[in-house]
mmCIF file of C-alpha atoms in Angstrom:
data_model
loop_
_atom_site.group_PDB
_atom_site.id
_atom_site.type_symbol
_atom_site.label_atom_id
_atom_site.label_comp_id
_atom_site.label_asym_id
_atom_site.label_seq_id
_atom_site.Cartn_x
_atom_site.Cartn_y
_atom_site.Cartn_z
ATOM 1 C CA ALA A 1 0.000 0.000 0.000
ATOM 2 C CA GLN A 2 1.191 3.485 -0.789
ATOM 3 C CA LYS A 3 2.352 5.280 2.312
ATOM 4 C CA ILE A 4 2.464 8.699 0.683
ATOM 5 C CA THR A 5 0.071 9.679 -2.072
ATOM 6 C CA GLN A 6 0.167 12.737 -4.268
ATOM 7 C CA THR A 7 -2.778 12.629 -6.639
ATOM 8 C CA GLN A 8 -1.880 15.619 -8.816
ATOM 9 C CA PRO A 9 0.741 14.675 -11.418
ATOM 10 C CA GLY A 10 0.751 18.225 -12.759
ATOM 11 C CA MET A 11 -0.582 21.587 -11.685
ATOM 12 C CA PHE A 12 -0.716 25.027 -13.288
ATOM 13 C CA VAL A 13 -0.954 28.286 -11.399
ATOM 14 C CA GLN A 14 -0.928 31.900 -12.457
ATOM 15 C CA GLU A 15 1.952 33.985 -11.204
ATOM 16 C CA LYS A 16 1.159 35.760 -7.914
ATOM 17 C CA GLU A 17 -1.704 33.399 -7.105
ATOM 18 C CA ALA A 18 -1.744 30.775 -4.368
ATOM 19 C CA VAL A 19 -1.677 27.049 -5.073
ATOM 20 C CA THR A 20 -2.285 23.959 -2.952
ATOM 21 C CA LEU A 21 -0.467 20.701 -3.575
ATOM 22 C CA ASP A 22 -2.159 17.671 -2.079
ATOM 23 C CA CYS A 23 -0.556 14.940 -0.012
ATOM 24 C CA THR A 24 -2.125 12.138 1.986
ATOM 25 C CA TYR A 25 -0.285 9.584 4.062
ATOM 26 C CA ASP A 26 -0.820 6.305 5.818
ATOM 27 C CA THR A 27 0.888 5.206 8.996
ATOM 28 C CA SER A 28 0.129 3.483 12.273
ATOM 29 C CA ASP A 29 3.186 4.973 13.950
ATOM 30 C CA PRO A 30 2.069 7.757 16.330
ATOM 31 C CA SER A 31 5.400 9.507 15.899
ATOM 32 C CA TYR A 32 6.196 10.663 12.395
ATOM 33 C CA GLY A 33 7.304 13.652 10.412
ATOM 34 C CA LEU A 34 6.054 15.055 7.140
ATOM 35 C CA PHE A 35 8.240 16.929 4.703
ATOM 36 C CA TRP A 36 7.925 18.830 1.471
ATOM 37 C CA TYR A 37 10.789 19.118 -0.979
ATOM 38 C CA LYS A 38 11.189 21.048 -4.205
ATOM 39 C CA GLN A 39 13.204 19.554 -7.034
ATOM 40 C CA PRO A 40 14.033 21.910 -9.911
ATOM 41 C CA SER A 41 15.300 20.611 -13.228
ATOM 42 C CA SER A 42 18.853 20.598 -11.840
ATOM 43 C CA GLY A 43 17.865 17.643 -9.647
ATOM 44 C CA GLU A 44 18.828 18.993 -6.252
ATOM 45 C CA MET A 45 16.383 18.357 -3.439
ATOM 46 C CA ILE A 46 15.466 21.578 -1.666
ATOM 47 C CA PHE A 47 13.869 21.247 1.751
ATOM 48 C CA LEU A 48 10.816 23.474 2.101
ATOM 49 C CA ILE A 49 8.902 22.684 5.255
ATOM 50 C CA TYR A 50 8.456 20.133 8.028
ATOM 51 C CA GLN A 51 5.555 19.114 10.251
ATOM 52 C CA GLY A 52 5.867 16.776 13.200
ATOM 53 C CA SER A 53 2.967 14.553 14.148
ATOM 54 C CA TYR A 54 2.779 16.104 17.595
ATOM 55 C CA ASP A 55 3.002 19.687 16.416
ATOM 56 C CA GLN A 56 -0.127 21.567 17.391
ATOM 57 C CA GLN A 57 0.200 24.334 14.863
ATOM 58 C CA ASN A 58 0.566 24.169 11.110
ATOM 59 C CA ALA A 59 4.110 24.780 9.957
ATOM 60 C CA THR A 60 4.940 27.898 7.994
ATOM 61 C CA GLU A 61 8.154 28.954 6.229
ATOM 62 C CA GLY A 62 7.908 32.209 4.343
ATOM 63 C CA ARG A 63 5.553 31.665 1.391
ATOM 64 C CA TYR A 64 5.119 28.008 2.254
ATOM 65 C CA SER A 65 2.618 26.668 4.718
ATOM 66 C CA LEU A 66 1.564 23.156 5.502
ATOM 67 C CA ASN A 67 -2.128 22.450 6.019
ATOM 68 C CA PHE A 68 -1.878 19.537 8.445
ATOM 69 C CA GLN A 69 -5.105 17.650 9.064
ATOM 70 C CA LYS A 70 -4.105 14.742 11.253
ATOM 71 C CA ALA A 71 -7.484 13.015 11.423
ATOM 72 C CA ARG A 72 -7.709 13.030 7.638
ATOM 73 C CA LYS A 73 -4.030 12.107 7.292
ATOM 74 C CA SER A 74 -3.356 14.915 4.921
ATOM 75 C CA ALA A 75 -0.477 17.364 4.724
ATOM 76 C CA ASN A 76 -1.096 19.732 1.860
ATOM 77 C CA LEU A 77 1.458 22.331 0.847
ATOM 78 C CA VAL A 78 0.218 25.846 0.198
ATOM 79 C CA ILE A 79 2.419 28.196 -1.795
ATOM 80 C CA SER A 80 1.290 31.787 -1.635
ATOM 81 C CA ALA A 81 2.091 34.456 -4.221
ATOM 82 C CA SER A 82 3.532 32.016 -6.757
ATOM 83 C CA GLN A 83 6.658 33.042 -8.611
ATOM 84 C CA LEU A 84 8.035 31.826 -11.932
ATOM 85 C CA GLY A 85 10.919 30.265 -10.021
ATOM 86 C CA ASP A 86 8.476 28.014 -8.192
ATOM 87 C CA SER A 87 8.089 25.906 -11.330
ATOM 88 C CA ALA A 88 9.501 22.512 -10.327
ATOM 89 C CA MET A 89 8.643 19.048 -9.061
ATOM 90 C CA TYR A 90 7.330 18.951 -5.509
ATOM 91 C CA PHE A 91 7.570 15.888 -3.338
ATOM 92 C CA CYS A 92 5.816 15.075 -0.107
ATOM 93 C CA ALA A 93 7.678 12.673 2.165
ATOM 94 C CA MET A 94 7.163 10.942 5.483
ATOM 95 C CA ARG A 95 9.511 9.674 8.115
ATOM 96 C CA GLU A 96 8.256 7.158 10.634
ATOM 97 C CA TYR A 97 10.328 7.068 13.783
ATOM 98 C CA ASN A 98 10.131 3.331 14.223
ATOM 99 C CA GLN A 99 11.540 2.822 10.720
ATOM 100 C CA GLY A 100 15.082 4.002 11.257
ATOM 101 C CA GLY A 101 14.558 7.528 10.061
ATOM 102 C CA LYS A 102 14.236 6.813 6.356
ATOM 103 C CA LEU A 103 12.190 9.145 4.180
ATOM 104 C CA ILE A 104 9.524 7.695 1.916
ATOM 105 C CA PHE A 105 8.438 9.915 -0.964
ATOM 106 C CA GLY A 106 5.198 10.446 -2.801
ATOM 107 C CA GLN A 107 4.924 10.361 -6.578
ATOM 108 C CA GLY A 108 5.464 14.080 -6.926
ATOM 109 C CA THR A 109 3.551 16.964 -8.476
ATOM 110 C CA GLU A 110 4.956 19.016 -11.315
ATOM 111 C CA LEU A 111 4.048 22.640 -10.774
ATOM 112 C CA SER A 112 4.132 25.108 -13.627
ATOM 113 C CA VAL A 113 3.759 28.818 -12.907
ATOM 114 C CA LYS A 114 2.376 30.860 -15.791
ATOM 115 C CA PRO A 115 3.365 34.510 -16.269
ATOM 116 C CA GLY B 1 23.201 24.749 6.526
ATOM 117 C CA ALA B 2 24.827 21.357 6.344
ATOM 118 C CA VAL B 3 26.361 20.354 3.030
ATOM 119 C CA VAL B 4 26.408 16.967 1.362
ATOM 120 C CA SER B 5 28.484 16.443 -1.741
ATOM 121 C CA GLN B 6 28.407 13.692 -4.329
ATOM 122 C CA HIS B 7 31.076 12.700 -6.762
ATOM 123 C CA PRO B 8 30.929 12.411 -9.661
ATOM 124 C CA SER B 9 27.981 14.584 -10.619
ATOM 125 C CA TRP B 10 27.594 12.625 -13.815
ATOM 126 C CA VAL B 11 29.222 9.541 -15.267
ATOM 127 C CA ILE B 12 29.002 7.544 -18.470
ATOM 128 C CA CYS B 13 30.223 3.985 -18.433
ATOM 129 C CA LYS B 14 30.131 0.955 -20.666
ATOM 130 C CA SER B 15 27.910 -1.995 -19.988
ATOM 131 C CA GLY B 16 29.597 -4.552 -17.759
ATOM 132 C CA THR B 17 31.844 -2.131 -15.919
ATOM 133 C CA SER B 18 31.511 -0.980 -12.310
ATOM 134 C CA VAL B 19 30.970 2.561 -11.140
ATOM 135 C CA LYS B 20 31.569 4.030 -7.699
ATOM 136 C CA ILE B 21 29.643 7.043 -6.411
ATOM 137 C CA GLU B 22 30.813 8.899 -3.318
ATOM 138 C CA CYS B 23 28.638 10.752 -0.857
ATOM 139 C CA ARG B 24 30.300 13.027 1.687
ATOM 140 C CA SER B 25 28.978 15.107 4.541
ATOM 141 C CA LEU B 26 31.250 18.134 4.487
ATOM 142 C CA ASP B 27 30.585 19.901 7.756
ATOM 143 C CA PHE B 28 28.857 17.393 9.982
ATOM 144 C CA GLN B 29 29.076 13.777 11.015
ATOM 145 C CA ALA B 30 26.509 11.489 9.468
ATOM 146 C CA THR B 31 25.693 8.362 11.411
ATOM 147 C CA THR B 32 23.186 7.325 8.786
ATOM 148 C CA MET B 33 23.173 7.766 5.044
ATOM 149 C CA PHE B 34 20.451 6.857 2.590
ATOM 150 C CA TRP B 35 20.726 6.051 -1.094
ATOM 151 C CA TYR B 36 17.913 6.773 -3.519
ATOM 152 C CA ARG B 37 17.478 6.298 -7.238
ATOM 153 C CA GLN B 38 15.194 8.325 -9.431
ATOM 154 C CA PHE B 39 14.076 7.650 -12.979
ATOM 155 C CA PRO B 40 12.976 10.588 -15.160
ATOM 156 C CA LYS B 41 9.688 12.137 -14.080
ATOM 157 C CA GLN B 42 9.393 9.660 -11.228
ATOM 158 C CA SER B 43 9.755 9.748 -7.491
ATOM 159 C CA LEU B 44 12.784 8.989 -5.349
ATOM 160 C CA MET B 45 12.935 5.319 -4.493
ATOM 161 C CA LEU B 46 14.878 4.370 -1.384
ATOM 162 C CA MET B 47 17.484 1.741 -2.167
ATOM 163 C CA ALA B 48 19.256 1.265 1.137
ATOM 164 C CA THR B 49 20.132 2.691 4.508
ATOM 165 C CA SER B 50 23.708 2.615 5.693
ATOM 166 C CA ASN B 51 25.030 3.172 9.167
ATOM 167 C CA GLU B 52 28.667 3.908 9.823
ATOM 168 C CA GLY B 53 30.616 0.751 10.513
ATOM 169 C CA SER B 54 27.826 -1.714 9.813
ATOM 170 C CA LYS B 55 26.255 -3.441 6.842
ATOM 171 C CA ALA B 56 23.700 -1.564 4.809
ATOM 172 C CA THR B 57 20.031 -2.423 5.009
ATOM 173 C CA TYR B 58 18.542 -2.825 1.564
ATOM 174 C CA GLU B 59 14.941 -2.215 0.594
ATOM 175 C CA GLN B 60 12.922 -5.059 -0.812
ATOM 176 C CA GLY B 61 13.721 -5.723 -4.450
ATOM 177 C CA VAL B 62 17.140 -4.037 -4.415
ATOM 178 C CA GLU B 63 19.989 -6.403 -5.268
ATOM 179 C CA LYS B 64 22.616 -5.978 -2.592
ATOM 180 C CA ASP B 65 25.262 -7.785 -4.673
ATOM 181 C CA LYS B 66 24.717 -5.354 -7.509
ATOM 182 C CA PHE B 67 24.543 -2.167 -5.471
ATOM 183 C CA LEU B 68 27.363 -2.340 -2.961
ATOM 184 C CA ILE B 69 27.215 0.222 -0.200
ATOM 185 C CA ASN B 70 30.045 1.009 2.151
ATOM 186 C CA HIS B 71 29.771 3.524 4.984
ATOM 187 C CA ALA B 72 33.378 3.503 6.117
ATOM 188 C CA SER B 73 33.403 6.712 8.132
ATOM 189 C CA LEU B 74 31.077 9.284 9.629
ATOM 190 C CA THR B 75 31.543 11.501 6.599
ATOM 191 C CA LEU B 76 31.709 9.095 3.664
ATOM 192 C CA SER B 77 29.439 6.521 2.091
ATOM 193 C CA THR B 78 29.973 4.930 -1.305
ATOM 194 C CA LEU B 79 27.621 3.210 -3.707
ATOM 195 C CA THR B 80 29.180 0.885 -6.264
ATOM 196 C CA VAL B 81 27.069 -0.252 -9.169
ATOM 197 C CA THR B 82 28.659 -3.519 -10.234
ATOM 198 C CA SER B 83 28.465 -4.886 -13.767
ATOM 199 C CA ALA B 84 26.323 -1.969 -14.813
ATOM 200 C CA HIS B 85 23.724 -2.388 -17.533
ATOM 201 C CA PRO B 86 21.681 0.196 -19.450
ATOM 202 C CA GLU B 87 18.705 -0.362 -17.139
ATOM 203 C CA ASP B 88 20.857 0.898 -14.259
ATOM 204 C CA SER B 89 20.981 4.311 -15.902
ATOM 205 C CA SER B 90 19.360 6.630 -13.425
ATOM 206 C CA PHE B 91 19.805 9.580 -11.083
ATOM 207 C CA TYR B 92 21.308 8.466 -7.786
ATOM 208 C CA ILE B 93 20.870 10.712 -4.747
ATOM 209 C CA CYS B 94 22.319 10.296 -1.293
ATOM 210 C CA SER B 95 21.005 11.774 1.919
ATOM 211 C CA ALA B 96 22.812 12.121 5.212
ATOM 212 C CA ARG B 97 21.406 12.344 8.697
ATOM 213 C CA SER B 98 23.247 14.315 11.338
ATOM 214 C CA GLN B 99 24.652 12.558 14.365
ATOM 215 C CA GLN B 100 22.971 15.169 16.504
ATOM 216 C CA ALA B 101 19.583 14.558 14.941
ATOM 217 C CA THR B 102 16.896 14.482 17.552
ATOM 218 C CA GLY B 103 14.107 14.260 15.037
ATOM 219 C CA GLY B 104 12.864 17.140 13.018
ATOM 220 C CA TYR B 105 14.451 17.703 9.701
ATOM 221 C CA GLU B 106 18.165 17.140 10.217
ATOM 222 C CA GLN B 107 18.550 15.270 6.951
ATOM 223 C CA TYR B 108 20.435 16.674 4.022
ATOM 224 C CA PHE B 109 20.553 15.684 0.379
ATOM 225 C CA GLY B 110 23.443 15.554 -2.013
ATOM 226 C CA PRO B 111 23.131 17.093 -5.487
ATOM 227 C CA GLY B 112 22.793 13.701 -7.156
ATOM 228 C CA THR B 113 24.792 11.668 -9.671
ATOM 229 C CA ARG B 114 23.492 10.995 -13.138
ATOM 230 C CA LEU B 115 24.632 7.588 -14.370
ATOM 231 C CA THR B 116 24.369 6.623 -18.015
ATOM 232 C CA VAL B 117 25.328 3.100 -19.043
ATOM 233 C CA THR B 118 25.950 2.594 -22.740
#
């Protein structure tokens, strides 16, 4: 069974608008972490934001915020005021603490920002 | 922030030869390193987890005799693709976890190595 699911293979957004990238997860471990990474065409993995399973508040990092709905097991990434440089692949990932710290990635969403 | 380097950044080799990829943590000690492979337009697939001084743990379906991983020190892990074939052509990415990691997001990725087997 897929542990991390991203159902949007590709998304388009107009420059300066906000966009939400979906991510759902499946785990029975009460202690876990959720991550979002950006991968531009160069291939490097750029860490964007992190949410711990025990965190009470949604994580925010500049233009990025994570809409964490624990009961629904979703961890959507919201990018506000999209910029052309935001065009990239975006991956949601999960780390379960009883699994040795390894990150498991979703399928990814390719975001294209239109001028 | 912490830096992880990979060498080489790209390599072309002939079918049947072996290729070694190095992953180094430059300014921190990494007790655990992870190796991923990524095909074009696909996700990162975890291949194995290596801990310094012990044998790597391979994910299901990954041939440990083909993908040899050595984590000889707290700053260096190597992945050797033995008897490479065209289907091994891929983007290989390493990730290193800090010794001081208490959770959170103390995990850093290398820039990746693009392997092409002809």
